[in-house]
CSV table of C-alpha atoms and ligand atoms in Angstrom, one decimal:
chain,number,residue,atom,x,y,z
A,22,MET,CA,138.2,17.3,99.5
A,23,GLY,CA,139.0,13.7,100.7
A,24,ASN,CA,139.7,11.1,98.1
A,25,PHE,CA,139.0,12.3,94.6
A,26,ILE,CA,139.2,11.5,90.9
A,27,VAL,CA,141.2,13.4,88.3
A,28,LYS,CA,139.6,13.3,84.8
A,29,SER,CA,142.2,12.6,82.2
A,30,ILE,CA,142.1,12.3,78.4
A,31,VAL,CA,144.4,9.3,78.8
A,32,SER,CA,142.6,7.7,81.6
A,33,ASP,CA,140.8,9.0,84.8
A,34,TYR,CA,142.8,8.1,88.0
A,35,GLU,CA,142.0,8.1,91.8
A,36,VAL,CA,143.8,10.0,94.4
A,37,ASN,CA,143.4,8.4,97.8
A,38,PHE,CA,144.6,9.7,101.2
A,39,ILE,CA,145.9,6.7,103.1
A,40,ASN,CA,147.4,6.1,106.5
A,41,ASN,CA,149.3,2.9,106.2
A,42,THR,CA,151.3,2.4,103.0
A,43,LYS,CA,152.3,-1.1,103.9
A,44,GLN,CA,148.8,-2.2,104.2
A,45,THR,CA,147.8,-0.4,100.9
A,46,LEU,CA,150.8,-2.1,99.2
A,47,ASP,CA,149.6,-5.4,100.6
A,48,GLU,CA,146.1,-4.9,99.2
A,49,GLU,CA,147.0,-3.4,95.9
A,50,LEU,CA,149.9,-5.1,94.6
A,51,ASN,CA,149.9,-8.0,92.2
A,52,ASP,CA,152.5,-10.6,92.1
A,53,ALA,CA,154.5,-9.4,89.2
A,54,ASP,CA,154.4,-5.6,89.8
A,55,VAL,CA,157.8,-3.9,90.1
A,56,VAL,CA,158.4,-1.4,92.8
A,57,ILE,CA,160.7,1.6,91.9
A,58,ILE,CA,161.6,3.2,95.2
A,59,ASP,CA,163.8,6.0,96.3
A,60,ASN,CA,166.7,4.5,98.3
A,61,ILE,CA,166.4,7.1,101.0
A,62,VAL,CA,162.8,6.2,101.5
A,63,LYS,CA,163.6,2.5,101.4
A,64,ASP,CA,166.2,3.0,104.2
A,65,LEU,CA,163.9,5.2,106.3
A,66,TYR,CA,160.8,3.0,106.0
A,67,PRO,CA,162.1,-0.6,105.6
A,68,ASP,CA,158.9,-2.0,106.9
A,69,ILE,CA,156.7,-0.9,104.0
A,70,LEU,CA,158.2,-3.4,101.7
A,71,ASN,CA,157.8,-6.3,104.0
A,72,ILE,CA,154.8,-7.1,102.0
A,73,LYS,CA,153.3,-10.5,101.6
A,74,LEU,CA,154.0,-10.8,97.9
A,75,LYS,CA,157.7,-11.7,98.2
A,76,ASN,CA,158.0,-12.1,94.4
A,77,ASN,CA,158.0,-8.4,93.7
A,78,LEU,CA,161.2,-7.1,92.2
A,79,THR,CA,162.2,-3.9,93.9
A,80,ILE,CA,164.5,-1.4,92.2
A,81,GLY,CA,166.1,1.2,94.4
A,82,ILE,CA,167.1,4.5,92.8
A,83,ASP,CA,169.1,7.5,94.0
A,84,ALA,CA,166.8,10.4,93.6
A,85,ARG,CA,169.1,12.8,91.8
A,86,GLU,CA,168.5,14.9,88.8
A,87,THR,CA,171.3,13.0,87.0
A,88,THR,CA,169.3,9.7,87.6
A,89,LYS,CA,166.3,11.5,86.0
A,90,SER,CA,168.1,11.5,82.6
A,91,TYR,CA,168.3,9.4,79.4
A,92,GLN,CA,171.5,7.6,80.7
A,93,GLY,CA,170.1,7.3,84.1
A,94,LEU,CA,167.1,5.3,82.9
A,95,ILE,CA,169.1,2.7,81.0
A,96,PRO,CA,170.0,0.4,84.0
A,97,ILE,CA,166.5,0.6,85.3
A,98,ILE,CA,165.1,-0.5,82.0
A,99,GLU,CA,167.7,-3.2,81.6
A,100,LYS,CA,166.7,-4.6,85.0
A,101,LEU,CA,163.0,-4.6,84.1
A,102,ILE,CA,163.6,-6.4,80.8
A,103,ALA,CA,165.9,-8.9,82.3
A,104,SER,CA,163.5,-9.6,85.2
A,105,GLY,CA,160.7,-10.7,82.7
A,106,PHE,CA,158.6,-7.6,83.2
A,107,ARG,CA,155.7,-7.7,80.8
A,108,LYS,CA,153.1,-5.3,79.3
A,109,ASN,CA,150.4,-6.5,81.7
A,110,HIS,CA,152.6,-5.9,84.7
A,111,ARG,CA,152.7,-2.5,86.5
A,112,LEU,CA,155.3,-0.2,87.9
A,113,ILE,CA,154.8,1.2,91.5
A,114,GLY,CA,156.8,4.3,92.2
A,115,ILE,CA,157.5,5.3,95.8
A,116,GLY,CA,159.3,8.6,96.3
A,117,GLY,CA,159.4,12.3,95.5
A,118,GLY,CA,159.1,14.1,92.1
A,119,ILE,CA,162.3,12.6,90.7
A,120,THR,CA,161.0,9.0,91.4
A,121,GLN,CA,157.7,10.0,89.9
A,122,ASP,CA,159.2,11.3,86.6
A,123,ILE,CA,161.4,8.3,86.3
A,124,THR,CA,158.6,5.8,86.9
A,125,ALA,CA,156.2,7.7,84.8
A,126,PHE,CA,158.5,8.2,81.8
A,127,ILE,CA,159.5,4.5,81.8
A,128,SER,CA,155.9,3.4,82.2
A,129,SER,CA,155.0,5.5,79.2
A,130,ILE,CA,157.7,4.1,76.8
A,131,ILE,CA,158.2,0.4,77.9
A,132,TYR,CA,156.2,-1.9,75.6
A,133,ARG,CA,154.4,1.3,74.5
A,134,GLY,CA,152.9,1.8,77.9
A,135,VAL,CA,152.1,0.0,81.1
A,136,SER,CA,150.1,0.8,84.1
A,137,TRP,CA,151.6,2.5,87.1
A,138,PHE,CA,150.8,3.6,90.7
A,139,PHE,CA,152.4,6.5,92.6
A,140,PHE,CA,153.0,6.8,96.3
A,141,PRO,CA,154.4,10.4,96.7
A,142,THR,CA,156.8,10.8,99.7
A,143,THR,CA,157.8,14.5,99.5
A,144,LEU,CA,155.6,17.5,100.1
A,145,LEU,CA,156.4,18.7,96.5
A,146,ALA,CA,155.1,15.4,95.2
A,147,GLN,CA,152.1,15.2,97.4
A,148,GLY,CA,150.9,18.8,97.0
A,149,ASP,CA,151.8,19.2,93.3
A,150,SER,CA,153.4,16.7,91.0
A,151,CYS,CA,151.4,13.6,91.8
A,152,ILE,CA,148.6,14.8,89.6
A,153,GLY,CA,148.8,16.4,86.2
A,154,SER,CA,150.3,13.6,84.2
A,155,LYS,CA,153.5,15.3,83.1
A,156,THR,CA,156.6,13.0,82.7
A,157,SER,CA,159.9,14.8,82.2
A,158,ILE,CA,163.5,13.8,82.1
A,159,ASN,CA,166.5,15.9,81.7
A,160,PHE,CA,168.8,15.8,78.7
A,161,GLY,CA,172.4,16.9,78.6
A,162,GLU,CA,172.7,19.8,81.1
A,163,TYR,CA,169.3,21.1,80.6
A,164,LYS,CA,166.1,20.3,82.7
A,165,ASN,CA,162.9,18.4,81.7
A,166,GLN,CA,163.7,18.4,77.9
A,167,ILE,CA,162.1,15.1,77.1
A,168,GLY,CA,158.7,13.7,78.1
A,169,GLY,CA,155.0,13.5,77.6
A,170,PHE,CA,151.8,13.2,79.5
A,171,TYR,CA,151.1,9.8,81.1
A,172,PRO,CA,149.1,9.8,84.3
A,173,PRO,CA,149.2,7.1,87.0
A,174,ASN,CA,146.4,4.8,87.4
A,175,LYS,CA,146.2,5.5,91.1
A,176,VAL,CA,147.8,7.9,93.6
A,177,PHE,CA,148.1,7.1,97.3
A,178,ILE,CA,149.1,10.0,99.6
A,179,ASP,CA,150.4,9.1,103.1
A,180,LEU,CA,151.2,12.2,105.0
A,181,ASN,CA,153.3,10.1,107.5
A,182,PHE,CA,156.0,10.2,105.0
A,183,LEU,CA,156.5,14.0,105.6
A,184,ASN,CA,157.7,13.4,109.1
A,185,SER,CA,161.2,12.5,107.9
A,186,LEU,CA,161.6,15.3,105.3
A,187,SER,CA,164.4,17.8,105.9
A,188,GLU,CA,163.4,21.4,106.4
A,189,ALA,CA,164.8,22.2,102.9
A,190,ASP,CA,162.5,19.7,101.2
A,191,LEU,CA,159.5,20.9,103.1
A,192,LYS,CA,160.3,24.4,101.9
A,193,SER,CA,160.8,23.3,98.5
A,194,GLY,CA,157.3,21.7,98.6
A,195,LEU,CA,155.9,25.0,100.0
A,196,GLY,CA,157.7,27.1,97.3
A,197,GLU,CA,156.2,24.8,94.7
A,198,MET,CA,152.8,24.8,96.2
A,199,CYS,CA,152.9,28.6,96.7
A,200,HIS,CA,152.5,29.3,92.9
A,201,TYR,CA,149.1,27.7,92.9
A,202,PHE,CA,147.9,29.9,95.6
A,203,ILE,CA,149.1,33.1,93.8
A,204,VAL,CA,147.4,31.9,90.6
A,205,ALA,CA,144.2,31.2,92.4
A,206,GLY,CA,143.7,34.6,93.9
A,207,GLU,CA,144.2,36.9,96.9
A,208,GLU,CA,142.1,34.8,99.4
A,209,ASP,CA,144.2,31.7,98.6
A,210,PHE,CA,147.4,33.7,98.8
A,211,ASN,CA,146.5,35.3,102.1
A,212,ARG,CA,145.7,31.8,103.5
A,213,PHE,CA,148.9,30.4,102.3
A,214,LYS,CA,150.9,33.3,103.7
A,215,ASN,CA,149.1,33.2,107.2
A,216,GLU,CA,149.6,29.4,107.5
A,217,TYR,CA,153.1,29.2,106.1
A,218,THR,CA,154.9,29.5,109.4
A,219,LEU,CA,152.5,27.2,111.2
A,220,VAL,CA,152.3,24.4,108.7
A,221,LEU,CA,155.9,23.1,109.4
A,222,LYS,CA,154.6,22.1,112.8
A,223,ASP,CA,151.0,21.5,112.3
A,224,LYS,CA,150.2,18.4,110.1
A,225,GLU,CA,146.3,19.2,110.0
A,226,LEU,CA,147.1,22.6,108.6
A,227,LEU,CA,149.6,21.2,106.1
A,228,SER,CA,147.2,18.6,105.0
A,229,GLY,CA,144.7,21.4,104.3
A,230,LEU,CA,147.2,23.2,102.1
A,231,ILE,CA,148.0,20.0,100.3
A,232,THR,CA,144.4,19.4,99.4
A,233,ARG,CA,143.8,23.0,98.4
A,234,SER,CA,146.9,22.9,96.2
A,235,LEU,CA,145.7,19.8,94.4
A,236,GLU,CA,142.2,21.1,94.1
A,237,ILE,CA,143.4,24.4,92.4
A,238,LYS,CA,145.7,22.2,90.1
A,239,LYS,CA,143.0,19.7,89.3
A,240,SER,CA,140.6,22.4,88.1
A,241,TYR,CA,143.2,23.5,85.4
A,242,VAL,CA,144.5,20.0,84.5
A,243,GLU,CA,141.0,18.8,83.8
A,244,ILE,CA,140.4,21.6,81.2
A,245,ASP,CA,143.9,21.7,79.6
A,246,GLU,CA,145.7,18.5,80.5
A,247,PHE,CA,148.2,18.8,77.7
A,248,ASP,CA,149.3,22.2,78.7
A,249,LYS,CA,148.2,24.1,75.6
A,250,ASN,CA,146.4,27.0,77.0
A,251,GLU,CA,145.0,27.6,80.5
A,252,ARG,CA,147.3,25.4,82.4
A,253,GLN,CA,150.3,27.2,81.2
A,254,VAL,CA,149.9,29.8,83.9
A,255,PHE,CA,151.4,27.2,86.2
A,256,ASN,CA,154.8,27.8,84.5
A,257,TYR,CA,154.8,30.9,86.7
A,258,GLY,CA,158.3,31.1,88.1
A,259,HIS,CA,159.5,27.9,86.3
A,260,SER,CA,161.4,29.3,83.2
A,261,PHE,CA,163.6,31.3,85.6
A,262,GLY,CA,163.5,28.4,88.2
A,263,HIS,CA,164.7,25.8,85.8
A,264,ALA,CA,167.6,28.1,84.7
A,265,ILE,CA,168.6,28.5,88.4
A,266,GLU,CA,168.5,24.7,88.9
A,267,THR,CA,170.6,24.1,85.9
A,268,LEU,CA,173.2,26.8,86.8
A,269,THR,CA,173.5,25.7,90.4
A,270,ASP,CA,173.9,22.0,89.3
A,271,TYR,CA,170.7,21.3,91.1
A,272,ALA,CA,172.2,22.5,94.6
A,273,ILE,CA,168.9,24.7,94.8
A,274,PRO,CA,165.9,22.4,95.3
A,275,HIS,CA,163.3,22.7,92.6
A,276,GLY,CA,160.6,24.5,94.8
A,277,ILE,CA,163.1,26.9,96.1
A,278,ALA,CA,164.3,27.7,92.6
A,279,VAL,CA,160.6,28.3,91.6
A,280,SER,CA,160.3,30.7,94.5
A,281,TYR,CA,163.2,32.8,93.2
A,282,GLY,CA,161.7,32.4,89.8
A,283,MET,CA,158.3,34.0,90.8
A,284,ASP,CA,160.2,36.9,92.2
A,285,ILE,CA,162.1,37.4,89.1
A,286,ALA,CA,158.9,37.2,87.0
A,287,ASN,CA,157.3,39.8,89.4
A,288,PHE,CA,160.4,42.0,89.1
A,289,ILE,CA,160.1,41.9,85.3
A,290,SER,CA,156.3,42.6,85.6
A,291,VAL,CA,156.9,45.7,87.7
A,292,LYS,CA,159.4,46.9,85.1
A,293,LEU,CA,156.8,46.4,82.5
A,294,ASN,CA,154.2,48.3,84.6
A,295,TYR,CA,151.9,45.2,84.9
A,296,LEU,CA,152.5,44.9,88.7
A,297,THR,CA,152.7,47.3,91.6
A,298,GLU,CA,155.7,47.4,93.8
A,299,ASP,CA,153.3,46.9,96.8
A,300,ILE,CA,152.1,43.5,95.6
A,301,ARG,CA,155.6,42.4,94.6
A,302,TYR,CA,156.7,43.3,98.0
A,303,GLU,CA,153.9,41.4,99.7
A,304,ILE,CA,154.7,38.3,97.8
A,305,ARG,CA,158.4,38.7,98.2
A,306,GLN,CA,157.9,38.8,102.0
A,307,LEU,CA,156.7,35.2,101.8
A,308,LEU,CA,159.2,34.1,99.1
A,309,GLU,CA,162.2,35.2,101.1
A,310,GLN,CA,161.2,33.0,104.0
A,311,ILE,CA,161.0,30.1,101.5
A,312,TRP,CA,164.4,30.6,99.9
A,313,ASP,CA,166.2,31.6,103.1
A,314,GLY,CA,169.6,30.0,103.2
A,315,TYR,CA,169.8,29.5,99.4
A,316,ASN,CA,171.8,32.0,97.5
A,317,ILE,CA,171.8,32.7,93.8
A,318,LYS,CA,174.1,35.8,93.9
A,319,ASN,CA,177.0,34.0,92.1
A,320,ILE,CA,175.1,33.3,89.0
A,321,SER,CA,176.3,35.4,86.1
A,322,VAL,CA,173.9,37.1,83.7
A,323,GLU,CA,175.5,35.6,80.7
A,324,LYS,CA,175.0,32.1,81.8
A,325,PHE,CA,171.4,33.0,83.1
A,326,LYS,CA,170.7,34.3,79.6
A,327,ASN,CA,172.0,31.2,77.9
A,328,ALA,CA,170.0,28.9,80.2
A,329,LEU,CA,166.9,30.9,79.6
A,330,SER,CA,167.3,30.7,75.9
A,331,LYS,CA,167.1,26.8,76.2
A,332,ASP,CA,163.8,26.9,77.9
A,333,LYS,CA,161.4,24.4,76.2
A,334,LYS,CA,158.6,26.8,76.1
A,335,ASN,CA,160.4,29.3,73.9
A,336,VAL,CA,159.2,29.8,70.4
A,337,GLY,CA,162.0,30.6,68.1
A,338,LYS,CA,164.1,33.2,69.8
A,339,GLU,CA,161.2,34.6,71.7
A,340,LEU,CA,160.9,33.7,75.5
A,341,ARG,CA,157.5,32.7,76.6
A,342,LEU,CA,157.2,33.9,80.2
A,343,ILE,CA,154.4,33.9,82.8
A,344,LEU,CA,154.2,37.3,84.3
A,345,CYS,CA,151.8,38.8,87.0
A,346,LYS,CA,149.4,41.5,87.2
A,347,GLY,CA,148.4,40.7,90.7
A,348,TYR,CA,146.8,37.8,92.7
A,349,GLY,CA,144.8,35.6,90.4
A,350,LYS,CA,146.2,37.5,87.4
A,351,VAL,CA,149.1,35.7,86.0
A,352,PHE,CA,149.3,35.5,82.2
A,353,LYS,CA,151.6,34.4,79.3
A,354,ALA,CA,153.7,37.0,77.7
A,355,GLY,CA,156.2,36.8,74.8
A,356,MET,CA,159.5,38.6,75.5
A,357,GLN,CA,162.5,39.3,73.4
A,358,MET,CA,165.9,38.6,75.0
A,359,ASN,CA,166.9,42.2,74.2
A,360,LYS,CA,169.3,44.7,75.8
A,361,GLU,CA,166.5,46.0,78.1
A,362,PHE,CA,165.5,42.6,79.3
A,363,ILE,CA,169.1,41.5,79.9
A,364,GLY,CA,169.6,44.8,81.8
A,365,TRP,CA,166.8,43.9,84.1
A,366,LEU,CA,168.2,40.4,84.7
A,367,GLU,CA,171.5,42.0,85.6
A,368,GLU,CA,169.8,44.5,87.9
A,369,TYR,CA,168.0,41.7,89.6
A,370,LEU,CA,171.0,39.6,90.2
A,371,ILE,CA,173.2,42.5,91.3
A,372,SER,CA,171.0,44.7,93.5
A,373,SER,CA,167.6,43.0,94.1
A,374,LEU,CA,168.7,40.0,96.1
A,375,ASN,CA,169.3,41.7,99.5
A,376,LYS,CA,166.7,40.9,102.1
A,377,VAL,CA,164.0,43.4,101.9
A,378,VAL,CA,161.9,42.2,104.9
A,379,ASP,CA,162.2,40.9,108.4
A,380,LYS,CA,160.4,37.6,109.3
A,381,LEU,CA,156.7,37.4,108.8
B,424,NAD,N1,156.0,15.6,86.7
B,424,NAD,C1,155.6,16.7,87.3
B,424,NAD,O1,154.4,17.1,87.1
B,424,NAD,C2,156.5,17.5,88.2
B,424,NAD,C3,156.0,18.6,88.8
B,424,NAD,C4,156.8,19.2,89.7
B,424,NAD,C5,158.1,18.8,89.9
B,424,NAD,N2,158.6,17.8,89.2
B,424,NAD,C6,159.9,17.3,89.4
B,424,NAD,O2,160.0,16.8,90.7
B,424,NAD,C7,161.4,17.0,91.1
B,424,NAD,C8,161.5,17.6,92.5
B,424,NAD,O3,160.7,16.7,93.3
B,424,NAD,P1,161.1,16.5,94.8
B,424,NAD,O4,161.4,17.7,95.5
B,424,NAD,O5,160.0,15.6,95.4
B,424,NAD,O6,162.5,15.7,94.7
B,424,NAD,P2,163.1,14.4,95.0
B,424,NAD,O7,162.3,13.2,94.5
B,424,NAD,O8,164.5,14.5,94.7
B,424,NAD,O9,163.1,14.4,96.6
B,424,NAD,C9,163.8,15.3,97.3
B,424,NAD,C10,164.8,14.6,98.4
B,424,NAD,O10,163.9,14.1,99.4
B,424,NAD,C11,164.3,12.7,99.6
B,424,NAD,N3,163.1,12.1,100.1
B,424,NAD,C12,162.0,11.6,99.4
B,424,NAD,N4,161.0,11.3,100.2
B,424,NAD,C13,161.6,11.4,101.5
B,424,NAD,C14,161.0,11.2,102.8
B,424,NAD,N5,159.8,10.8,103.1
B,424,NAD,N6,161.8,11.5,103.8
B,424,NAD,C15,163.0,12.0,103.7
B,424,NAD,N7,163.5,12.2,102.6
B,424,NAD,C16,162.8,12.0,101.4
B,424,NAD,C17,164.9,12.3,98.3
B,424,NAD,O11,165.6,11.2,98.4
B,424,NAD,C18,165.6,13.5,97.8
B,424,NAD,O12,166.8,13.6,98.3
B,424,NAD,C19,162.1,17.8,90.1
B,424,NAD,O13,163.0,17.0,89.3
B,424,NAD,C20,161.0,18.4,89.2
B,424,NAD,O14,161.3,18.8,87.9
B,424,NAD,C21,157.8,17.1,88.3
B,425,ZN,ZN1,157.5,22.8,89.4
């Protein structure tokens, strides 16, 4: 696909694949732009900030879910205002999805909105979150409770950042990207499944999956940017996934929680006779490779139920889940949190978590 433009109701934006972040920063930054950067990225890549514009304020952040919160934003906003940051200045986010959400959310509220650029440095951010314009922060103990839609003005993807990612963060990115390939259909899912074990070692293949993932997401974002209809299928795995993140205190990375979430959605879909066991099993073969090493056996049904009831997509007491009828056939379904449903959750947590397959 190469570089591309995402059409947005707010403002269209470019996504550029780049090779040299330092050079791009040199070319793109104005004097008074402020860089918000993940401290880990700053330490791993000290050179990228050796840019010619020495006046740029740099705010380092710890990329934790607790930083991505109301309280976590306060010191950042204080620094911005104290530094003389103005409405015509821009924020430059460099980091993963957490840095993105923080930069995007602040950009959307400070002085009623400033421009911002994003340099995604994780697989999850490069293959998913960097487009789509969602901004979310956590509130209290629950995830992504507050936010809006505020796209960056430009995105710059430099695959070199992926070289320093941990295997867990690579898998988290793959878990997140996987849901696009299931939603897109059987051909895409098979491609993802076949390439999954190879991409961790083959950058070319990985870059192909990133591009395809963004292409699938872009096609939905451009028709339903504000997530009112078609785009909602991408909540597949997310209601359960967010509950798992909350209940494990974010010890389970987002994309890995989503991979569990997709399997739970598929389990419920089988119970409701929407999905065959065969397809659930085929998908599960892949998901097990992604979540390998992360366990959710200790989560109690009671707590799981409570966390699910806080999902922001619920309407009244009804859960709004994304279920699956097969590849390319995921759909929104209302669901009561009744005895039967709670029984299925219990069955899943108690007896469905043992490994069902050997390695692919
Ligand atoms: N706004 C959206 O549309 C959207 C979409 C999906 C997910 N999200 C959010 O994104 C977050 C998850 O994103 P993430 O997985 O990128 O998390 P993250 O930003 O926490 O990054 C994961 C870890 O990788 C480290 N890291 C970042 N870049 C690195 C690099 N190049 N090398 C080594 N380590 C690096 C970070 O410091 C962190 O420890 C969640 O909060 C999720 O809710 C937002
Ligand atoms: Zn996600």
